[in-house]
PDB file of C-alpha atoms in Angstrom:
ATOM      1  CA  MET A  71      81.549  82.154 109.937  1.00 92.00           C
ATOM      2  CA  TYR A  72      79.220  80.718 107.270  1.00 95.00           C
ATOM      3  CA  ARG A  73      81.139  78.478 104.863  1.00 97.00           C
ATOM      4  CA  VAL A  74      80.100  78.484 101.194  1.00 98.00           C
ATOM      5  CA  ALA A  75      81.049  76.475  98.102  1.00 98.00           C
ATOM      6  CA  ILE A  76      80.568  77.895  94.600  1.00 98.00           C
ATOM      7  CA  VAL A  77      79.637  75.596  91.718  1.00 98.00           C
ATOM      8  CA  GLY A  78      80.357  77.384  88.444  1.00 97.00           C
ATOM      9  CA  PRO A  79      83.513  79.507  88.096  1.00 97.00           C
ATOM     10  CA  GLY A  80      82.041  81.770  85.438  1.00 95.00           C
ATOM     11  CA  LYS A  81      80.634  85.298  85.330  1.00 93.00           C
ATOM     12  CA  MET A  82      77.886  84.744  87.891  1.00 92.00           C
ATOM     13  CA  GLY A  83      80.185  82.665  90.065  1.00 95.00           C
ATOM     14  CA  ALA A  84      82.498  85.685  90.153  1.00 95.00           C
ATOM     15  CA  GLU A  85      79.600  87.917  91.191  1.00 92.00           C
ATOM     16  CA  TRP A  86      78.916  85.640  94.134  1.00 94.00           C
ATOM     17  CA  ALA A  87      82.593  85.390  95.013  1.00 96.00           C
ATOM     18  CA  SER A  88      82.713  89.189  95.169  1.00 94.00           C
ATOM     19  CA  VAL A  89      79.717  89.308  97.512  1.00 92.00           C
ATOM     20  CA  ILE A  90      81.184  86.625  99.768  1.00 95.00           C
ATOM     21  CA  GLU A  91      84.535  88.408  99.841  1.00 95.00           C
ATOM     22  CA  MET A  92      82.891  91.617 101.109  1.00 93.00           C
ATOM     23  CA  HIS A  93      80.611  89.963 103.678  1.00 94.00           C
ATOM     24  CA  PRO A  94      82.165  89.662 107.159  1.00 94.00           C
ATOM     25  CA  LYS A  95      80.256  86.494 108.048  1.00 95.00           C
ATOM     26  CA  LEU A  96      80.778  84.537 104.806  1.00 96.00           C
ATOM     27  CA  GLU A  97      83.760  82.492 103.679  1.00 97.00           C
ATOM     28  CA  ALA A  98      84.221  80.814 100.281  1.00 98.00           C
ATOM     29  CA  VAL A  99      85.909  77.481 100.987  1.00 98.00           C
ATOM     30  CA  ALA A 100      85.701  75.685  97.628  1.00 98.00           C
ATOM     31  CA  THR A 101      85.016  76.110  93.930  1.00 98.00           C
ATOM     32  CA  VAL A 102      83.648  73.421  91.633  1.00 98.00           C
ATOM     33  CA  GLY A 103      84.248  73.764  87.902  1.00 97.00           C
ATOM     34  CA  ARG A 104      83.450  71.690  84.864  1.00 95.00           C
ATOM     35  CA  THR A 105      87.184  71.027  84.873  1.00 97.00           C
ATOM     36  CA  LEU A 106      89.625  71.169  87.762  1.00 97.00           C
ATOM     37  CA  GLU A 107      91.728  73.689  85.854  1.00 97.00           C
ATOM     38  CA  SER A 108      88.872  76.179  85.506  1.00 97.00           C
ATOM     39  CA  ALA A 109      88.209  76.001  89.250  1.00 98.00           C
ATOM     40  CA  GLU A 110      91.901  76.490  90.045  1.00 98.00           C
ATOM     41  CA  ILE A 111      92.144  79.574  87.804  1.00 98.00           C
ATOM     42  CA  PHE A 112      89.045  81.012  89.483  1.00 98.00           C
ATOM     43  CA  ASN A 113      90.468  80.352  92.947  1.00 98.00           C
ATOM     44  CA  LYS A 114      93.709  82.182  92.198  1.00 98.00           C
ATOM     45  CA  LYS A 115      91.740  85.320  91.453  1.00 97.00           C
ATOM     46  CA  TRP A 116      89.453  85.113  94.484  1.00 97.00           C
ATOM     47  CA  GLY A 117      91.726  83.514  97.048  1.00 97.00           C
ATOM     48  CA  ILE A 118      89.572  80.432  97.538  1.00 98.00           C
ATOM     49  CA  PRO A 119      91.589  77.532  98.963  1.00 97.00           C
ATOM     50  CA  LEU A 120      90.276  74.365  97.301  1.00 98.00           C
ATOM     51  CA  ALA A 121      89.223  73.435  93.759  1.00 98.00           C
ATOM     52  CA  PHE A 122      87.188  70.450  92.548  1.00 98.00           C
ATOM     53  CA  ASP A 123      85.473  69.128  89.446  1.00 97.00           C
ATOM     54  CA  ASN A 124      82.665  67.412  91.404  1.00 96.00           C
ATOM     55  CA  PRO A 125      80.373  69.008  94.002  1.00 97.00           C
ATOM     56  CA  LEU A 126      80.182  65.837  96.070  1.00 97.00           C
ATOM     57  CA  GLN A 127      83.952  65.829  96.477  1.00 97.00           C
ATOM     58  CA  ALA A 128      83.789  69.474  97.523  1.00 97.00           C
ATOM     59  CA  TYR A 129      81.272  68.645 100.224  1.00 97.00           C
ATOM     60  CA  GLU A 130      83.181  65.654 101.574  1.00 97.00           C
ATOM     61  CA  ARG A 131      86.448  67.601 101.772  1.00 97.00           C
ATOM     62  CA  THR A 132      85.226  70.961 103.099  1.00 97.00           C
ATOM     63  CA  GLN A 133      81.788  70.382 104.724  1.00 97.00           C
ATOM     64  CA  PRO A 134      80.320  73.767 103.675  1.00 97.00           C
ATOM     65  CA  ASP A 135      77.134  75.132 105.205  1.00 97.00           C
ATOM     66  CA  ALA A 136      75.796  76.150 101.801  1.00 96.00           C
ATOM     67  CA  VAL A 137      76.391  75.808  98.086  1.00 97.00           C
ATOM     68  CA  ILE A 138      75.734  78.375  95.358  1.00 97.00           C
ATOM     69  CA  VAL A 139      74.888  76.803  91.986  1.00 96.00           C
ATOM     70  CA  ALA A 140      75.895  79.347  89.320  1.00 95.00           C
ATOM     71  CA  VAL A 141      76.118  77.115  86.262  1.00 95.00           C
ATOM     72  CA  PRO A 142      74.513  77.629  82.824  1.00 90.00           C
ATOM     73  CA  PRO A 143      70.780  76.733  82.803  1.00 87.00           C
ATOM     74  CA  SER A 144      71.524  73.665  80.667  1.00 87.00           C
ATOM     75  CA  GLU A 145      73.572  72.267  83.568  1.00 92.00           C
ATOM     76  CA  THR A 146      71.273  73.176  86.468  1.00 91.00           C
ATOM     77  CA  GLY A 147      69.287  69.925  86.530  1.00 90.00           C
ATOM     78  CA  ARG A 148      72.395  67.751  86.479  1.00 92.00           C
ATOM     79  CA  VAL A 149      74.100  69.702  89.263  1.00 94.00           C
ATOM     80  CA  LEU A 150      70.991  69.839  91.455  1.00 92.00           C
ATOM     81  CA  ALA A 151      70.639  66.059  91.254  1.00 91.00           C
ATOM     82  CA  LEU A 152      74.064  65.860  92.918  1.00 93.00           C
ATOM     83  CA  VAL A 153      73.910  68.643  95.488  1.00 93.00           C
ATOM     84  CA  VAL A 154      70.551  67.608  96.977  1.00 90.00           C
ATOM     85  CA  THR A 155      72.161  64.402  98.200  1.00 91.00           C
ATOM     86  CA  LYS A 156      74.153  66.372 100.800  1.00 92.00           C
ATOM     87  CA  PRO A 157      72.854  68.311 103.855  1.00 92.00           C
ATOM     88  CA  TRP A 158      73.845  71.836 102.803  1.00 94.00           C
ATOM     89  CA  LYS A 159      71.598  74.746 101.935  1.00 93.00           C
ATOM     90  CA  CYS A 160      71.419  75.407  98.205  1.00 94.00           C
ATOM     91  CA  LEU A 161      71.032  78.714  96.360  1.00 94.00           C
ATOM     92  CA  VAL A 162      70.476  78.406  92.592  1.00 94.00           C
ATOM     93  CA  GLU A 163      71.229  81.217  90.177  1.00 90.00           C
ATOM     94  CA  LYS A 164      68.279  82.010  87.954  1.00 85.00           C
ATOM     95  CA  PRO A 165      66.919  80.670  85.759  1.00 84.00           C
ATOM     96  CA  ALA A 166      66.508  77.237  87.315  1.00 85.00           C
ATOM     97  CA  GLY A 167      66.177  75.447  83.981  1.00 83.00           C
ATOM     98  CA  ARG A 168      66.529  76.338  80.311  1.00 81.00           C
ATOM     99  CA  ASN A 169      62.858  77.069  79.721  1.00 80.00           C
ATOM    100  CA  LEU A 170      59.462  77.078  81.430  1.00 77.00           C
ATOM    101  CA  SER A 171      58.804  73.344  81.072  1.00 82.00           C
ATOM    102  CA  GLU A 172      62.199  72.367  82.489  1.00 85.00           C
ATOM    103  CA  SER A 173      61.889  74.903  85.281  1.00 84.00           C
ATOM    104  CA  ALA A 174      58.464  73.526  86.200  1.00 83.00           C
ATOM    105  CA  LEU A 175      59.870  69.992  86.211  1.00 86.00           C
ATOM    106  CA  LEU A 176      62.680  70.975  88.592  1.00 86.00           C
ATOM    107  CA  ARG A 177      60.248  72.831  90.823  1.00 84.00           C
ATOM    108  CA  GLU A 178      57.974  69.782  91.051  1.00 85.00           C
ATOM    109  CA  ARG A 179      60.924  67.513  91.711  1.00 83.00           C
ATOM    110  CA  TYR A 180      62.500  69.577  94.495  1.00 84.00           C
ATOM    111  CA  THR A 181      59.664  71.539  96.140  1.00 79.00           C
ATOM    112  CA  HIS A 182      59.304  68.877  98.826  1.00 75.00           C
ATOM    113  CA  SER A 183      62.964  67.955  98.943  1.00 73.00           C
ATOM    114  CA  ARG A 184      64.515  67.355 102.342  1.00 74.00           C
ATOM    115  CA  ARG A 185      67.207  69.851 101.356  1.00 75.00           C
ATOM    116  CA  PRO A 186      66.291  73.540 101.238  1.00 75.00           C
ATOM    117  CA  ILE A 187      66.686  75.009  97.739  1.00 86.00           C
ATOM    118  CA  SER A 188      66.231  78.701  96.918  1.00 88.00           C
ATOM    119  CA  VAL A 189      66.447  80.611  93.626  1.00 87.00           C
ATOM    120  CA  ALA A 190      68.313  83.924  93.576  1.00 85.00           C
ATOM    121  CA  LEU A 191      65.857  86.664  92.560  1.00 81.00           C
ATOM    122  CA  ASN A 192      68.007  89.686  93.264  1.00 77.00           C
ATOM    123  CA  ARG A 193      66.112  92.529  91.618  1.00 78.00           C
ATOM    124  CA  ARG A 194      63.498  92.622  94.363  1.00 80.00           C
ATOM    125  CA  TYR A 195      66.314  93.712  96.683  1.00 78.00           C
ATOM    126  CA  TYR A 196      67.392  96.686  94.584  1.00 80.00           C
ATOM    127  CA  PRO A 197      67.108  99.863  96.725  1.00 84.00           C
ATOM    128  CA  HIS A 198      64.563 101.565  94.448  1.00 84.00           C
ATOM    129  CA  ILE A 199      62.356  98.445  94.363  1.00 85.00           C
ATOM    130  CA  GLN A 200      62.471  98.208  98.160  1.00 86.00           C
ATOM    131  CA  GLN A 201      61.600 101.926  98.406  1.00 89.00           C
ATOM    132  CA  ILE A 202      58.566 101.550  96.122  1.00 84.00           C
ATOM    133  CA  ARG A 203      57.264  98.647  98.180  1.00 83.00           C
ATOM    134  CA  SER A 204      57.792 100.614 101.386  1.00 87.00           C
ATOM    135  CA  ASP A 205      55.863 103.569  99.934  1.00 85.00           C
ATOM    136  CA  LEU A 206      52.943 101.280  99.024  1.00 82.00           C
ATOM    137  CA  ALA A 207      52.863  99.413 102.332  1.00 80.00           C
ATOM    138  CA  GLY A 208      50.337 101.713 104.013  1.00 77.00           C
ATOM    139  CA  ARG A 209      47.913 101.922 101.097  1.00 78.00           C
ATOM    140  CA  ASN A 210      44.793  99.754 100.826  1.00 76.00           C
ATOM    141  CA  ASP A 211      43.422 101.016  97.511  1.00 76.00           C
ATOM    142  CA  ALA A 212      43.621  99.126  94.230  1.00 74.00           C
ATOM    143  CA  LEU A 213      47.135  98.573  92.916  1.00 72.00           C
ATOM    144  CA  PHE A 214      48.033  98.840  89.241  1.00 74.00           C
ATOM    145  CA  ILE A 215      51.336  97.164  88.413  1.00 71.00           C
ATOM    146  CA  GLN A 216      53.119  97.912  85.161  1.00 71.00           C
ATOM    147  CA  ALA A 217      56.471  96.152  84.856  1.00 67.00           C
ATOM    148  CA  ARG A 218      58.382  96.730  81.623  1.00 68.00           C
ATOM    149  CA  ASP A 219      61.699  95.415  80.439  1.00 68.00           C
ATOM    150  CA  GLN A 220      63.466  95.187  77.101  1.00 66.00           C
ATOM    151  CA  TYR A 221      66.549  93.454  75.759  1.00 65.00           C
ATOM    152  CA  ARG A 222      68.668  93.622  72.657  1.00 66.00           C
ATOM    153  CA  ILE A 223      69.463  90.294  71.007  1.00 64.00           C
ATOM    154  CA  ASN A 224      71.743  90.244  68.007  1.00 62.00           C
ATOM    155  CA  MET A 225      70.349  87.147  66.320  1.00 61.00           C
ATOM    156  CA  PHE A 226      67.312  84.887  66.526  1.00 60.00           C
ATOM    157  CA  ASP A 227      68.043  81.183  66.788  1.00 64.00           C
ATOM    158  CA  GLY A 228      66.940  78.108  68.711  1.00 62.00           C
ATOM    159  CA  LYS A 229      68.203  79.547  72.008  1.00 68.00           C
ATOM    160  CA  THR A 230      66.541  82.947  71.733  1.00 68.00           C
ATOM    161  CA  MET A 231      63.278  81.992  73.441  1.00 68.00           C
ATOM    162  CA  ASP A 232      65.224  80.345  76.262  1.00 72.00           C
ATOM    163  CA  THR A 233      67.161  83.598  76.689  1.00 72.00           C
ATOM    164  CA  LEU A 234      63.935  85.592  76.823  1.00 72.00           C
ATOM    165  CA  PHE A 235      62.558  83.161  79.410  1.00 75.00           C
ATOM    166  CA  ALA A 236      65.575  83.800  81.611  1.00 74.00           C
ATOM    167  CA  LYS A 237      65.182  87.566  81.270  1.00 73.00           C
ATOM    168  CA  ALA A 238      61.400  87.519  81.869  1.00 76.00           C
ATOM    169  CA  ILE A 239      61.837  85.895  85.277  1.00 80.00           C
ATOM    170  CA  HIS A 240      62.695  89.295  86.745  1.00 78.00           C
ATOM    171  CA  VAL A 241      59.502  90.883  85.424  1.00 79.00           C
ATOM    172  CA  VAL A 242      57.274  88.058  86.685  1.00 80.00           C
ATOM    173  CA  ASP A 243      58.987  88.133  90.063  1.00 83.00           C
ATOM    174  CA  LEU A 244      58.178  91.830  90.459  1.00 82.00           C
ATOM    175  CA  PHE A 245      54.475  91.018  90.090  1.00 80.00           C
ATOM    176  CA  HIS A 246      54.783  88.449  92.868  1.00 81.00           C
ATOM    177  CA  PHE A 247      56.835  90.838  94.976  1.00 83.00           C
ATOM    178  CA  PHE A 248      54.293  93.659  94.896  1.00 81.00           C
ATOM    179  CA  SER A 249      51.106  91.612  95.074  1.00 79.00           C
ATOM    180  CA  ASP A 250      49.730  88.257  96.158  1.00 77.00           C
ATOM    181  CA  GLY A 251      48.635  86.317  93.106  1.00 79.00           C
ATOM    182  CA  VAL A 252      49.436  83.853  90.361  1.00 80.00           C
ATOM    183  CA  VAL A 253      50.411  83.920  86.702  1.00 79.00           C
ATOM    184  CA  GLU A 254      47.353  82.692  84.818  1.00 81.00           C
ATOM    185  CA  SER A 255      48.854  82.540  81.337  1.00 80.00           C
ATOM    186  CA  CYS A 256      51.683  83.742  79.119  1.00 75.00           C
ATOM    187  CA  SER A 257      51.745  84.353  75.389  1.00 76.00           C
ATOM    188  CA  SER A 258      54.281  85.651  72.905  1.00 72.00           C
ATOM    189  CA  SER A 259      54.378  86.839  69.310  1.00 74.00           C
ATOM    190  CA  PHE A 260      57.240  87.188  66.864  1.00 70.00           C
ATOM    191  CA  LEU A 261      57.433  90.049  64.337  1.00 72.00           C
ATOM    192  CA  GLN A 262      60.113  90.063  61.657  1.00 69.00           C
ATOM    193  CA  LEU A 263      61.084  93.657  60.852  1.00 71.00           C
ATOM    194  CA  GLY A 264      63.750  92.945  58.270  1.00 70.00           C
ATOM    195  CA  ASP A 265      66.400  90.463  57.246  1.00 69.00           C
ATOM    196  CA  ASP A 266      68.280  90.869  60.503  1.00 68.00           C
ATOM    197  CA  SER A 267      65.855  92.554  62.905  1.00 69.00           C
ATOM    198  CA  PHE A 268      62.815  91.349  64.813  1.00 69.00           C
ATOM    199  CA  VAL A 269      60.618  92.007  67.831  1.00 74.00           C
ATOM    200  CA  VAL A 270      59.314  89.439  70.304  1.00 71.00           C
ATOM    201  CA  GLU A 271      56.422  90.637  72.451  1.00 73.00           C
ATOM    202  CA  ALA A 272      55.260  88.765  75.523  1.00 71.00           C
ATOM    203  CA  SER A 273      52.051  89.187  77.502  1.00 75.00           C
ATOM    204  CA  ILE A 274      51.611  87.964  81.088  1.00 75.00           C
ATOM    205  CA  ASP A 275      48.142  87.607  82.641  1.00 78.00           C
ATOM    206  CA  PHE A 276      48.493  87.929  86.405  1.00 78.00           C
ATOM    207  CA  SER A 277      45.564  87.290  88.733  1.00 79.00           C
ATOM    208  CA  CYS A 278      45.789  89.253  91.989  1.00 76.00           C
ATOM    209  CA  ARG A 279      44.196  87.621  95.024  1.00 67.00           C
ATOM    210  CA  THR A 280      44.145  90.597  97.371  1.00 63.00           C
ATOM    211  CA  ARG A 281      44.556  93.883  95.453  1.00 54.00           C
TER     212      ARG A 281
END
């Protein structure tokens, strides 16, 4: 049995708890919340035995094999600084950082860490995405990738671009998933349509090495 701790008893933490509950070889052994009370409430719903307000305490008490970090992006850096001090595998809910610059900083900081850290990019495992890749596997001709996504945001404020960054991760990951290459540049433009409506367009230049 693979023992897992969950840091972040929120919406995404619940998604992971559901997955662990259904998997025959996984066991959730601890929850870490911003407060002990929030972790205890979460545990009552999911039947997880122990609650903590510090991930280091969770490790010392339960010795999990892995930890899932499902906290808001503003908290990711702080939590990672703690969890990498212990010898468990770490899975971080996307996005790893509030924006591109913070994400790049975390990547630089932990790429060569002694502790394995992975970021959950789940859309590449959707059945229809897997089927498309399987259908393309035997083809050697040029590949044209068009990945489109759109989101409705009720208001534009200082956090809007961070939200769009988080959403765009899925689109960029699909480019990487279907082809070997790198993102050369990104640009965005903002168009005000009215007093309370707007459009943000983003363009991603992706350089393909092989196809």
